[in-house]
Short mmCIF file of C-alpha atoms and ligand atoms in Angstrom, two decimals:
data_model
loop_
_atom_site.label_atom_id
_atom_site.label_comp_id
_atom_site.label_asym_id
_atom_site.label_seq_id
_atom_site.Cartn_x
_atom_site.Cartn_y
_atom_site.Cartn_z
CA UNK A 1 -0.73 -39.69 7.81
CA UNK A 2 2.67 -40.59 7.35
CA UNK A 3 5.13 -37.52 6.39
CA UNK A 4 5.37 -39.35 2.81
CA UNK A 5 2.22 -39.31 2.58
CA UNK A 6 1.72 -35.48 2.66
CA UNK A 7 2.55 -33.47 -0.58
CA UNK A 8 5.48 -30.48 -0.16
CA UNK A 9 2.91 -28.34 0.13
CA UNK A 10 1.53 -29.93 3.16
CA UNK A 11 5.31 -30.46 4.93
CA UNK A 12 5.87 -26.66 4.22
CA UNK A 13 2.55 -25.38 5.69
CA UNK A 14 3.31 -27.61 8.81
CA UNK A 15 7.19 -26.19 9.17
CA UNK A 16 5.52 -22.39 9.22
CA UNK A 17 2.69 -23.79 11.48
CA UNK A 18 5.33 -25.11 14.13
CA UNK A 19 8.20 -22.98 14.13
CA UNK A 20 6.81 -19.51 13.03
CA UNK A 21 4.89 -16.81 15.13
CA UNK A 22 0.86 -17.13 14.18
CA UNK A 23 0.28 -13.57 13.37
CA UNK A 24 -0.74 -14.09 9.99
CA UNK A 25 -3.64 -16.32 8.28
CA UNK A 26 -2.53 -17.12 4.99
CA UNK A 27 -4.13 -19.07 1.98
CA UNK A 28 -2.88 -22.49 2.01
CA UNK A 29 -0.72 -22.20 -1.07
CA UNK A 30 3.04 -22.48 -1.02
CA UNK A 31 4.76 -20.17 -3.40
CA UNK A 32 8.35 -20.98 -4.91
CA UNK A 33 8.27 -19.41 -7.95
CA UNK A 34 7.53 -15.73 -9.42
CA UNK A 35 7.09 -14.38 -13.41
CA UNK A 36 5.62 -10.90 -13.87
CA UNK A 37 1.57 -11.37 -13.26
CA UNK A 38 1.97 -15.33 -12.57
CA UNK A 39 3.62 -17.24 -9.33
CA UNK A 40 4.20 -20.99 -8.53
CA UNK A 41 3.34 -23.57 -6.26
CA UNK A 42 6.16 -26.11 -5.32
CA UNK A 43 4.17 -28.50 -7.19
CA UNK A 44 4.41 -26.54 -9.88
CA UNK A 45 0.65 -24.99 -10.30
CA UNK A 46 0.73 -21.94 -12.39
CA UNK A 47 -1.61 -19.06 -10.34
CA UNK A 48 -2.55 -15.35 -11.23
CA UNK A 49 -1.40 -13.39 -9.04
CA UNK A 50 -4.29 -11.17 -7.99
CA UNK A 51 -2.48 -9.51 -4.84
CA UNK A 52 0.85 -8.42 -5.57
CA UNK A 53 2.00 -8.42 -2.36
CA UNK A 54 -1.23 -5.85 -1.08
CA UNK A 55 0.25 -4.18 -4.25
CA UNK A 56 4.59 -4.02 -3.74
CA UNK A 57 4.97 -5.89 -6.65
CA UNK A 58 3.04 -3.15 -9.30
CA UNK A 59 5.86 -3.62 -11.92
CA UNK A 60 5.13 -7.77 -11.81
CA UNK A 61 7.58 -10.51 -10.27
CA UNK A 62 11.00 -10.52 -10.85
CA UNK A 63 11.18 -7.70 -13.38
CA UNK A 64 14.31 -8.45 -15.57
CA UNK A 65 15.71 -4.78 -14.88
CA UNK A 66 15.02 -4.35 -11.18
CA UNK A 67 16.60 -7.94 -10.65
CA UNK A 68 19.71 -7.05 -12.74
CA UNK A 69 20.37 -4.08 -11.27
CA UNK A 70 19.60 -5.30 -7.69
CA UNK A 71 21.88 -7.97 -8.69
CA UNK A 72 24.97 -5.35 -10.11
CA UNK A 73 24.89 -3.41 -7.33
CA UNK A 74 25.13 -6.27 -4.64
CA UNK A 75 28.34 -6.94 -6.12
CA UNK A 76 29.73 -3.82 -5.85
CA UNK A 77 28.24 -2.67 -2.81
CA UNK A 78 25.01 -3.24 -0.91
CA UNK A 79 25.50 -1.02 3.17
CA UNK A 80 27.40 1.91 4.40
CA UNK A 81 24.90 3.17 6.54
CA UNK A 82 24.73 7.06 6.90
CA UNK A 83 27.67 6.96 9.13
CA UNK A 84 29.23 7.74 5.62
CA UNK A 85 28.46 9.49 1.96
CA UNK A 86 28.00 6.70 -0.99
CA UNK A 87 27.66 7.23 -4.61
CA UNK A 88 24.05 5.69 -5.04
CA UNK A 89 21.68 8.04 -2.31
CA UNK A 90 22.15 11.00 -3.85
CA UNK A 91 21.28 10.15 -7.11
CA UNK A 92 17.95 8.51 -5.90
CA UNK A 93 17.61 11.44 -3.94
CA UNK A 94 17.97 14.09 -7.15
CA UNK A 95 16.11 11.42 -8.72
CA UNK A 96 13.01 11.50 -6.70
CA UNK A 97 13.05 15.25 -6.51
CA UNK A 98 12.49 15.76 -10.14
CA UNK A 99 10.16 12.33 -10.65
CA UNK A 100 7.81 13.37 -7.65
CA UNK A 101 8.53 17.58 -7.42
CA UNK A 102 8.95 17.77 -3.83
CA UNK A 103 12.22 19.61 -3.03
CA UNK A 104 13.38 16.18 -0.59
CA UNK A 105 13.43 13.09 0.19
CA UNK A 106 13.70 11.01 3.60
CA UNK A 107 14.28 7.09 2.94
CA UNK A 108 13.08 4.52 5.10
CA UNK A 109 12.73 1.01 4.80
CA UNK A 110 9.09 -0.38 5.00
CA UNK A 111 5.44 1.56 4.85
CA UNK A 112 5.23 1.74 8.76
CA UNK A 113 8.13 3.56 9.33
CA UNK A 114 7.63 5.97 6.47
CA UNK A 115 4.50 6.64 8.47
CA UNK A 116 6.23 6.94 11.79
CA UNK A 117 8.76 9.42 10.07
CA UNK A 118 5.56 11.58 8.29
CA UNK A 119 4.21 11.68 12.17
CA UNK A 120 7.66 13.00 13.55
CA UNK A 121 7.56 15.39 10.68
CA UNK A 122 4.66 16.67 11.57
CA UNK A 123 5.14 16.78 14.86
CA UNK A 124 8.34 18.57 14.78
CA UNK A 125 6.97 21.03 12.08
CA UNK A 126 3.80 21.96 14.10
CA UNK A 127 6.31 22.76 17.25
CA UNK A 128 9.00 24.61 15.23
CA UNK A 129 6.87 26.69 12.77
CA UNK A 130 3.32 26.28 14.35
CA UNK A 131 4.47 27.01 18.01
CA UNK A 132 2.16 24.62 19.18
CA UNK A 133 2.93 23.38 22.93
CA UNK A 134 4.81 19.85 22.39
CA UNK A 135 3.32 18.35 24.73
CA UNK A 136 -0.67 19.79 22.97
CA UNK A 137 0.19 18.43 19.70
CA UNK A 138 -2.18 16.51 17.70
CA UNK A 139 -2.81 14.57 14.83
CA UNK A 140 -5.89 13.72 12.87
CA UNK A 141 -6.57 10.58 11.57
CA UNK A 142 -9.56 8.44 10.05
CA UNK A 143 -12.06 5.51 11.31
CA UNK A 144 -11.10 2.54 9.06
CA UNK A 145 -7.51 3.46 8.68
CA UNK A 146 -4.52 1.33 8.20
CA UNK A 147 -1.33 2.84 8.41
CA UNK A 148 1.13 -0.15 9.82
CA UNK A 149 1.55 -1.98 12.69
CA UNK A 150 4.08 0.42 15.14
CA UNK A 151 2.64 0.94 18.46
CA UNK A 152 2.04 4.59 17.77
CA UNK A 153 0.70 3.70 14.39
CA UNK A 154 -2.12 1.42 15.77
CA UNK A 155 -2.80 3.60 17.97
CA UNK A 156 -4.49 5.59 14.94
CA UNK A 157 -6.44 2.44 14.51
CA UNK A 158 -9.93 1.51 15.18
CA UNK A 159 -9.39 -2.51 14.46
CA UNK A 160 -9.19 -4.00 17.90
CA UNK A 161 -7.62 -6.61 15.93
CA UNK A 162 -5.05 -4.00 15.02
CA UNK A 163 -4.81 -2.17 18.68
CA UNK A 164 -6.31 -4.26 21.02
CA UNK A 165 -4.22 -5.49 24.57
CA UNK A 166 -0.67 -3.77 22.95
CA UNK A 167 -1.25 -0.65 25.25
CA UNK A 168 -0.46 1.44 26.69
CA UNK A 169 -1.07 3.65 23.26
CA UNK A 170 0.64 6.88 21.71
CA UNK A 171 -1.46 10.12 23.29
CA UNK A 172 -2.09 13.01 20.61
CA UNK A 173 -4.43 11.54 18.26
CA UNK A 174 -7.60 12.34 17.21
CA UNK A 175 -10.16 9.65 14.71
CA UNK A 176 -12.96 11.24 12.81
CA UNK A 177 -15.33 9.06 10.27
CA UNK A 178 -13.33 8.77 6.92
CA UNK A 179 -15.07 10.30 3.81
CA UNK A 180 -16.79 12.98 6.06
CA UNK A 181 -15.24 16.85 5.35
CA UNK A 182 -18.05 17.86 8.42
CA UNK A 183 -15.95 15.80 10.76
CA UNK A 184 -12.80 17.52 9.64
CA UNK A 185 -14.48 20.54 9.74
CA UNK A 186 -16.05 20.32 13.63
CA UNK A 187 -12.22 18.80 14.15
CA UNK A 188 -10.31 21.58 13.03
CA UNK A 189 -13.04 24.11 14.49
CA UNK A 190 -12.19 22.79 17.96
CA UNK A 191 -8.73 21.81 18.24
CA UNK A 192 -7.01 23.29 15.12
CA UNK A 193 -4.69 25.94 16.64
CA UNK A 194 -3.05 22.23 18.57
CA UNK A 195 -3.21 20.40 15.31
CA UNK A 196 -0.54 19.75 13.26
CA UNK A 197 -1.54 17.08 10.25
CA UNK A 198 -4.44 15.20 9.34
CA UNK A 199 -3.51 12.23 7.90
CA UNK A 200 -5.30 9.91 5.26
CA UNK A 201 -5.16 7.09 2.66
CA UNK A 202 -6.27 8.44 -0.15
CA UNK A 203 -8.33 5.10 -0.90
CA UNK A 204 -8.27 3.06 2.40
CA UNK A 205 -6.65 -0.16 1.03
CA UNK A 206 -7.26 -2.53 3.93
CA UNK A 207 -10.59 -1.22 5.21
CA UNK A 208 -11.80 -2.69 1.51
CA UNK A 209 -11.18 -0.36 -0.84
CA UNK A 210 -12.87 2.34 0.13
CA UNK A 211 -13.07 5.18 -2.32
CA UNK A 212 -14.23 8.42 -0.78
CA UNK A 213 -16.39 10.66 -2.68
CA UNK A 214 -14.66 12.87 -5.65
CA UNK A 215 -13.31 15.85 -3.95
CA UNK A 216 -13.19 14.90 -0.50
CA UNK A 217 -9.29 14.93 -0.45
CA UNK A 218 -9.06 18.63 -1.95
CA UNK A 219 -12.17 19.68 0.59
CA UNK A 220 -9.88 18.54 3.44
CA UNK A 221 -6.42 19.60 1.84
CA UNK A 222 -8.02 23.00 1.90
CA UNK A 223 -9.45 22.94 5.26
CA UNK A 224 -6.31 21.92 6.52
CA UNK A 225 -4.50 24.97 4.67
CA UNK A 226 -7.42 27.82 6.09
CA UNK A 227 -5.99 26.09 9.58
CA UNK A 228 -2.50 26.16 8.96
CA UNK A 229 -2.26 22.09 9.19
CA UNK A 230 -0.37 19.32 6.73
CA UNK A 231 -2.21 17.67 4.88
CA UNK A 232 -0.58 13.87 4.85
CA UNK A 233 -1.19 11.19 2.28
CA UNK A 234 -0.66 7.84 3.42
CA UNK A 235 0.48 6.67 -0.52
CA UNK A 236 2.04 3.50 0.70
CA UNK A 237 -0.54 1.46 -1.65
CA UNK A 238 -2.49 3.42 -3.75
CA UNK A 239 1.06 5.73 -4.50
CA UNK A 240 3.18 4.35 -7.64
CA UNK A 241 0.64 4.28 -10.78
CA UNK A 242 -1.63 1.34 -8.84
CA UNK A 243 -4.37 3.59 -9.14
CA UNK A 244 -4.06 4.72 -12.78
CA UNK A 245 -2.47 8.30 -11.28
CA UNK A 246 1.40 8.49 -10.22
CA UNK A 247 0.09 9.72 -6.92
CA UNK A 248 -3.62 8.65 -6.62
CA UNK A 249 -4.11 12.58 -4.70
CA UNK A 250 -3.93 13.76 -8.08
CA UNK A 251 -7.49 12.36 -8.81
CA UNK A 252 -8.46 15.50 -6.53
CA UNK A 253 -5.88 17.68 -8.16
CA UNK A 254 -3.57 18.08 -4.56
CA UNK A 255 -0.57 17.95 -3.70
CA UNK A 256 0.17 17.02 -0.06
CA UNK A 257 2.31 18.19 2.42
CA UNK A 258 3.87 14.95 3.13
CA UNK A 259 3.63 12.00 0.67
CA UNK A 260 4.67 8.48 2.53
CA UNK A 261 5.76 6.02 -0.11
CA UNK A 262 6.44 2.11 0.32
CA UNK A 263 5.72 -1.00 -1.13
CA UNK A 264 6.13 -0.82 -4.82
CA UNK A 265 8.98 1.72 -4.42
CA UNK A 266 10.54 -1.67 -3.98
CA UNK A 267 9.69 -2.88 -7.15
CA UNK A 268 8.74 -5.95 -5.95
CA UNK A 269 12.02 -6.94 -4.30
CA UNK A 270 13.40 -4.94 -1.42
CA UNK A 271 11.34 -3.11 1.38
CA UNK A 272 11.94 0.68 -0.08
CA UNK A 273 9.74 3.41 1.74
CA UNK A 274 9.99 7.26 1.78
CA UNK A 275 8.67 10.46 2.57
CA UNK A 276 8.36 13.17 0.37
CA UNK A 277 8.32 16.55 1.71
CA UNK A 278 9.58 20.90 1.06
CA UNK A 279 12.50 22.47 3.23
CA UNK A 280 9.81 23.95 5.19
CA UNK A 281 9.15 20.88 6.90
CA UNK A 282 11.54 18.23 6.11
CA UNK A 283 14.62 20.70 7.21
CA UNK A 284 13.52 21.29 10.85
CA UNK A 285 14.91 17.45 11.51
CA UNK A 286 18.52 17.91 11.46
CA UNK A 287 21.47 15.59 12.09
CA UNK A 288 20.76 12.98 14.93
CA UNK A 289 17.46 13.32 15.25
CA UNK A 290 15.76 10.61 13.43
CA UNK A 291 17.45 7.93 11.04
CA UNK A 292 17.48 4.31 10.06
CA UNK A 293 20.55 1.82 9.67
CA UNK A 294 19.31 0.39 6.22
CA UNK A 295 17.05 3.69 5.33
CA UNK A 296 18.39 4.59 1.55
CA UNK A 297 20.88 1.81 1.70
CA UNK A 298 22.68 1.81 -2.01
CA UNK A 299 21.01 -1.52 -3.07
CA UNK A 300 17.70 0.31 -2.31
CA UNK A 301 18.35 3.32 -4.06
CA UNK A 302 19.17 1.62 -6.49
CA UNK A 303 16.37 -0.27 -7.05
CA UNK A 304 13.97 2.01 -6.03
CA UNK A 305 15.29 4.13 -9.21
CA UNK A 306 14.88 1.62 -11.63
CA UNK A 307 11.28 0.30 -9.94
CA UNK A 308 10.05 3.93 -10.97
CA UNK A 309 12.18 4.28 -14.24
CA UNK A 310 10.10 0.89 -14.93
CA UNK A 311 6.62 2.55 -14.16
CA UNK A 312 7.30 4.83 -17.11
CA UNK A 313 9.00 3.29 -19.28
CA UNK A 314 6.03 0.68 -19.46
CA UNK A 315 3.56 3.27 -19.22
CA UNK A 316 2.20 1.56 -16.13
CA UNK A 317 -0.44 4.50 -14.97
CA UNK A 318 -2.25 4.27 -18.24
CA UNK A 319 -2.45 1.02 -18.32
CA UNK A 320 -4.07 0.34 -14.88
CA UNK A 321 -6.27 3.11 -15.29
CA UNK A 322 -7.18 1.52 -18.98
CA UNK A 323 -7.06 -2.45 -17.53
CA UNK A 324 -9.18 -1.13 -14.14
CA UNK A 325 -12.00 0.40 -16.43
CA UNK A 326 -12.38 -2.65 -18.02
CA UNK A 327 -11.81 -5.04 -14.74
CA UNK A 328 -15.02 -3.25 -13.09
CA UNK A 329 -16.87 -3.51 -16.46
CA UNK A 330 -16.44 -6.83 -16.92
CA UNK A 331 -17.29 -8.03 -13.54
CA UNK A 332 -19.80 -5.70 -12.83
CA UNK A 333 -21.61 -8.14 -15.89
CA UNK A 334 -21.31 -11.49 -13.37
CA UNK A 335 -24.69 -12.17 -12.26
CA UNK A 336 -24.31 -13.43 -8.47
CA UNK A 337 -26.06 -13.48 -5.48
CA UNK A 338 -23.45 -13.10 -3.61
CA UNK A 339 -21.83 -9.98 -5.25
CA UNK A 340 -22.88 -6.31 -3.11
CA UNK A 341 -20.78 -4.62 -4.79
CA UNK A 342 -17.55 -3.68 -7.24
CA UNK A 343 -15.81 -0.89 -6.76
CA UNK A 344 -11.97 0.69 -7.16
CA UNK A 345 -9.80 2.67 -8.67
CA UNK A 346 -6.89 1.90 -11.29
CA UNK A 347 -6.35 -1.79 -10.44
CA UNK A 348 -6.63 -1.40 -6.90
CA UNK A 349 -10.37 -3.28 -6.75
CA UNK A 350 -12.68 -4.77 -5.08
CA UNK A 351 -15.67 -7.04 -4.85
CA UNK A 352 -18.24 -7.00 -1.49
CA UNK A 353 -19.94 -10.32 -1.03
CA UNK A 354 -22.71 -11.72 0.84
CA UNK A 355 -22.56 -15.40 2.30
CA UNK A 356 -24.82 -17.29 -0.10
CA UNK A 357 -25.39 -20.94 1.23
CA UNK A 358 -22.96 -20.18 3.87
CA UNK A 359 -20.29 -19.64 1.59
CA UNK A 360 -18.17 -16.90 2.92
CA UNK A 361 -15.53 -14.55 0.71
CA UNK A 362 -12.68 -16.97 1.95
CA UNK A 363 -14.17 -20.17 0.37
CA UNK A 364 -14.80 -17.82 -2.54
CA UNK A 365 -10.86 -17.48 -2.51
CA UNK A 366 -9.90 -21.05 -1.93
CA UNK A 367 -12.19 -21.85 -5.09
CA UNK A 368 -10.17 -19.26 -7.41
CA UNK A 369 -6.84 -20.53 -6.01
CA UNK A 370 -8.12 -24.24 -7.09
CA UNK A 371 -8.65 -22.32 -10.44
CA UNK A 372 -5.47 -20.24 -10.51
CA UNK A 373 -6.32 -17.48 -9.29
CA UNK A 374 -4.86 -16.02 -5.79
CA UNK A 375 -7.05 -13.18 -3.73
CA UNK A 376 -6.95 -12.18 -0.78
CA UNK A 377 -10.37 -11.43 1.49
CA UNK A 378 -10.00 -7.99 3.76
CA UNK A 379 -12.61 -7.95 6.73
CA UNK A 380 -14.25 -11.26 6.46
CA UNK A 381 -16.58 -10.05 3.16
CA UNK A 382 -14.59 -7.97 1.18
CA UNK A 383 -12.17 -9.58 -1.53
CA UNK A 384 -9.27 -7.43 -3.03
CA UNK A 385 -8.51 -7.91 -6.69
CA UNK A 386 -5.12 -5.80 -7.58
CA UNK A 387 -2.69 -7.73 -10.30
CA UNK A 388 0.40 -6.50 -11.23
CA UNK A 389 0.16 -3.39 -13.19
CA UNK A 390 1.56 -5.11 -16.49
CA UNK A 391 -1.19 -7.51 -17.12
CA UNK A 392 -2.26 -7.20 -20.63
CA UNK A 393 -6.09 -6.96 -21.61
CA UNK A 394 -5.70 -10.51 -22.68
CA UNK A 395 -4.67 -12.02 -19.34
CA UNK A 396 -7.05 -9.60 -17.59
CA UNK A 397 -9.88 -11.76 -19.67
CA UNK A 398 -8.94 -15.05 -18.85
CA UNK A 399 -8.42 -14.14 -15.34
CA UNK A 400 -11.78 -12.36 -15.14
CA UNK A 401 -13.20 -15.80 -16.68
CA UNK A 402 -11.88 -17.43 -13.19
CA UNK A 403 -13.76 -15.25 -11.45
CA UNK A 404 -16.99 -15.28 -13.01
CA UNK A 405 -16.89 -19.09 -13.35
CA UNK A 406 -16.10 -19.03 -9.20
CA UNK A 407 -19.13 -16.30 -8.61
CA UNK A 408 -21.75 -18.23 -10.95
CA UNK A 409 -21.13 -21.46 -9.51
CA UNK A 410 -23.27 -21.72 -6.14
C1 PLP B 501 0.86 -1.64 3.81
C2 PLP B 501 0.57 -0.27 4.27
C3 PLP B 501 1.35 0.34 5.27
C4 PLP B 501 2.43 -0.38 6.02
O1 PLP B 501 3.47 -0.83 5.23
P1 PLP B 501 4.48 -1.95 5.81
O2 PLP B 501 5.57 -2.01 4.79
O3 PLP B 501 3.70 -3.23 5.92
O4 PLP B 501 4.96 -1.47 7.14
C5 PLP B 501 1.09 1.67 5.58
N1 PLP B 501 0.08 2.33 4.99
C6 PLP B 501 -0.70 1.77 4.04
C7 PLP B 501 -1.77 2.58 3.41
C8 PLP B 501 -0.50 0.44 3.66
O5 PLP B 501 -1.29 -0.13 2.76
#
């Protein structure tokens, strides 16, 4: 085929394909364009956007206010680094204090490192208050997790996909099975006087939406307390209203230690993390010891301010809790062979298929994109459905028609 011959599309695919590292698999779809709940092909094909970005872009694409005052603040002033004070950081600081309740902040940049910073947190907190042996110190973690892709962070993972031939690993962790207070329980029995967090999604987002049972977060939140060990949510995508709560811990009524924020802290445009923590822990890291070049850089705190103002002002955790309630409804309805299951939380959902005349959950996707509808599939079977927050109940119903045409068509 001659180059002419090939649509954009095509050309673009090929340019990634050539000159870019092949550590990702995406849906062939070329995206030049973003509006709220809707993106663009560079052909121009209008597509619900049924990601958002494994759920960064909660307030929809391009949000008017985010991009305006992203755009303000660029001109006046975008890096200092910490090497000096500047007049946005502390405001976002005060700011998160008295949106989230925890008495400080520590900004990082993406969900990984917000991670990496709960860990040293931890770490630092179970040697300085804990008196736990630095070189005995250990952290819990769950089967199924996903956490980011640092080398100590993968080390928490069971994936081999995730972990596998990047050793040697980070010592000091221990996995139990996710959704299992026993495990925790044996766990803590054994080691807990060398533990110093257990950390957990409160829905694990990339093992497929897995929601543990009701009350397994406060079961472990107060296991952890009888043992004197933090208790860290991993908030990075079910944190920010995705899951029809601010925080989705508060479905079990806790408040963790350590909160780790990314992705839609953003609002869609800038990589924005955080952890959220008290004096008790967050002061034992003091100046020099841990830090980031871009972490709270003025055009983030910036934005990150107006990505949350945004979350309120449009009432964004009622209406995901409202538009999830009716997603799972309505879909629970399709009659299909190859639907297992629905299940989720807010809008952060999910459908489990089965291969019905060998068609897997990734043809499944490639026939909603040719619709207009992009999803993502997580572990071969699993499909993700988790729109922008701000999607009305009308556009919910048309886009719900996509996918029941898709499912009832084998
Ligand atoms: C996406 C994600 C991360 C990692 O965030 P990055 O910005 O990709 O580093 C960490 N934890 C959870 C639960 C996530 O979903």
């Amino acid at each position: 085929m001659k180059d002419t011959d090939k649509t954009k599309s095509q050309q673009l695919m090929e340019l990634e394909e050539h000159y870019g590292a092949h550590n990702y698999h995406p849906l062939p779809v070329v995206l030049s364009r973003g509006k709220d709940i809707y993106v663009w092909d560079v052909e121009g094909k209008q597509y619900f956007d049924f990601l958002s970005s494994y759920s960064a872009v909660n307030q929809g694409h391009c949000h008017p206010r985010i991009v305006k005052v992203l755009k303000d603040q660029a001109d006046r002033l975008c890096l200092t680094s910490r090497a000096f004070y500047n007049d946005a950081l502390c405001e976002y600081e005060k700011f998160m204090h008295e949106y989230f309740g925890y008495d400080r902040v520590l900004p990082m940049n993406t969900g990984a490192e917000g991670v990496e910073t709960a860990l040293k947190l931890a770490r630092r907190w179970g040697a300085v208050k804990k008196g736990i042996p630095n070189d005995r110190i250990k952290v819990i973690c769950c089967e199924g997790n996903f956490h980011g892709r640092t080398v100590t962070v993968i080390t928490m993972s069971n994936d081999p996909s995730s972990y596998a031939n990047y050793g040697p690993l980070t010592p000091g962790f221990i996995r139990i099975p996710y959704n299992d207070t026993e495990a925790l329980r044996c766990a803590l029995d054994e080691h807990g006087n060398e533990v110093c967090a257990f950390i957990a999604e409160p829905i694990q987002g990339e093992a497929g939406v897995f929601v543990p049972d009701d009350g397994y977060l406060k079961t472990c939140y107060d296991l952890c307390h009888q043992h004197n060990v933090l208790f860290i949510a991993d908030e990075v995508q079910t944190g920010i209203a995705r899951t029809g709560r601010m925080l989705c811990s508060e479905h079990d009524d806790i408040r963790p230690d350590i909160v780790v924020l990314g992705k839609a802290l953003g609002g869609g445009v800038l990589p924005v993390s955080a952890c959220l923590a008290d004096d008790e822990i967050m002061l034992n890291i003091r100046p020099g010891e841990h830090g980031s070049t871009f972490g709270g850089f003025p055009l983030a705190a910036r934005v990150a301010v107006e990505a949350l103002k945004v979350v309120r002002d449009e009432h964004l955790v009622e209406n995901a809790e409202r538009m999830g309630e009716i997603f799972r409804r309505e879909v629970r309805k399709i009659k299909s062979e190859a639907i297992l299951e629905v299940r989720g939380r807010g809008l952060l959902n999910a459908i489990v298929t089965r291969p019905v005349k060998g068609r897997t959950a990734w043809d499944i996707c490639l026939s909603m994109k040719d619709k207009g509808l992009l999803a993502k599939p997580t572990h071969d079977h699993i499909i993700r459905f988790a729109p922008p927050l701000t999607i009305t109940e009308e556009a919910l119903m048309q886009a719900i028609a996509i996918i029941r045409e898709t499912f009832e068509e084998q």
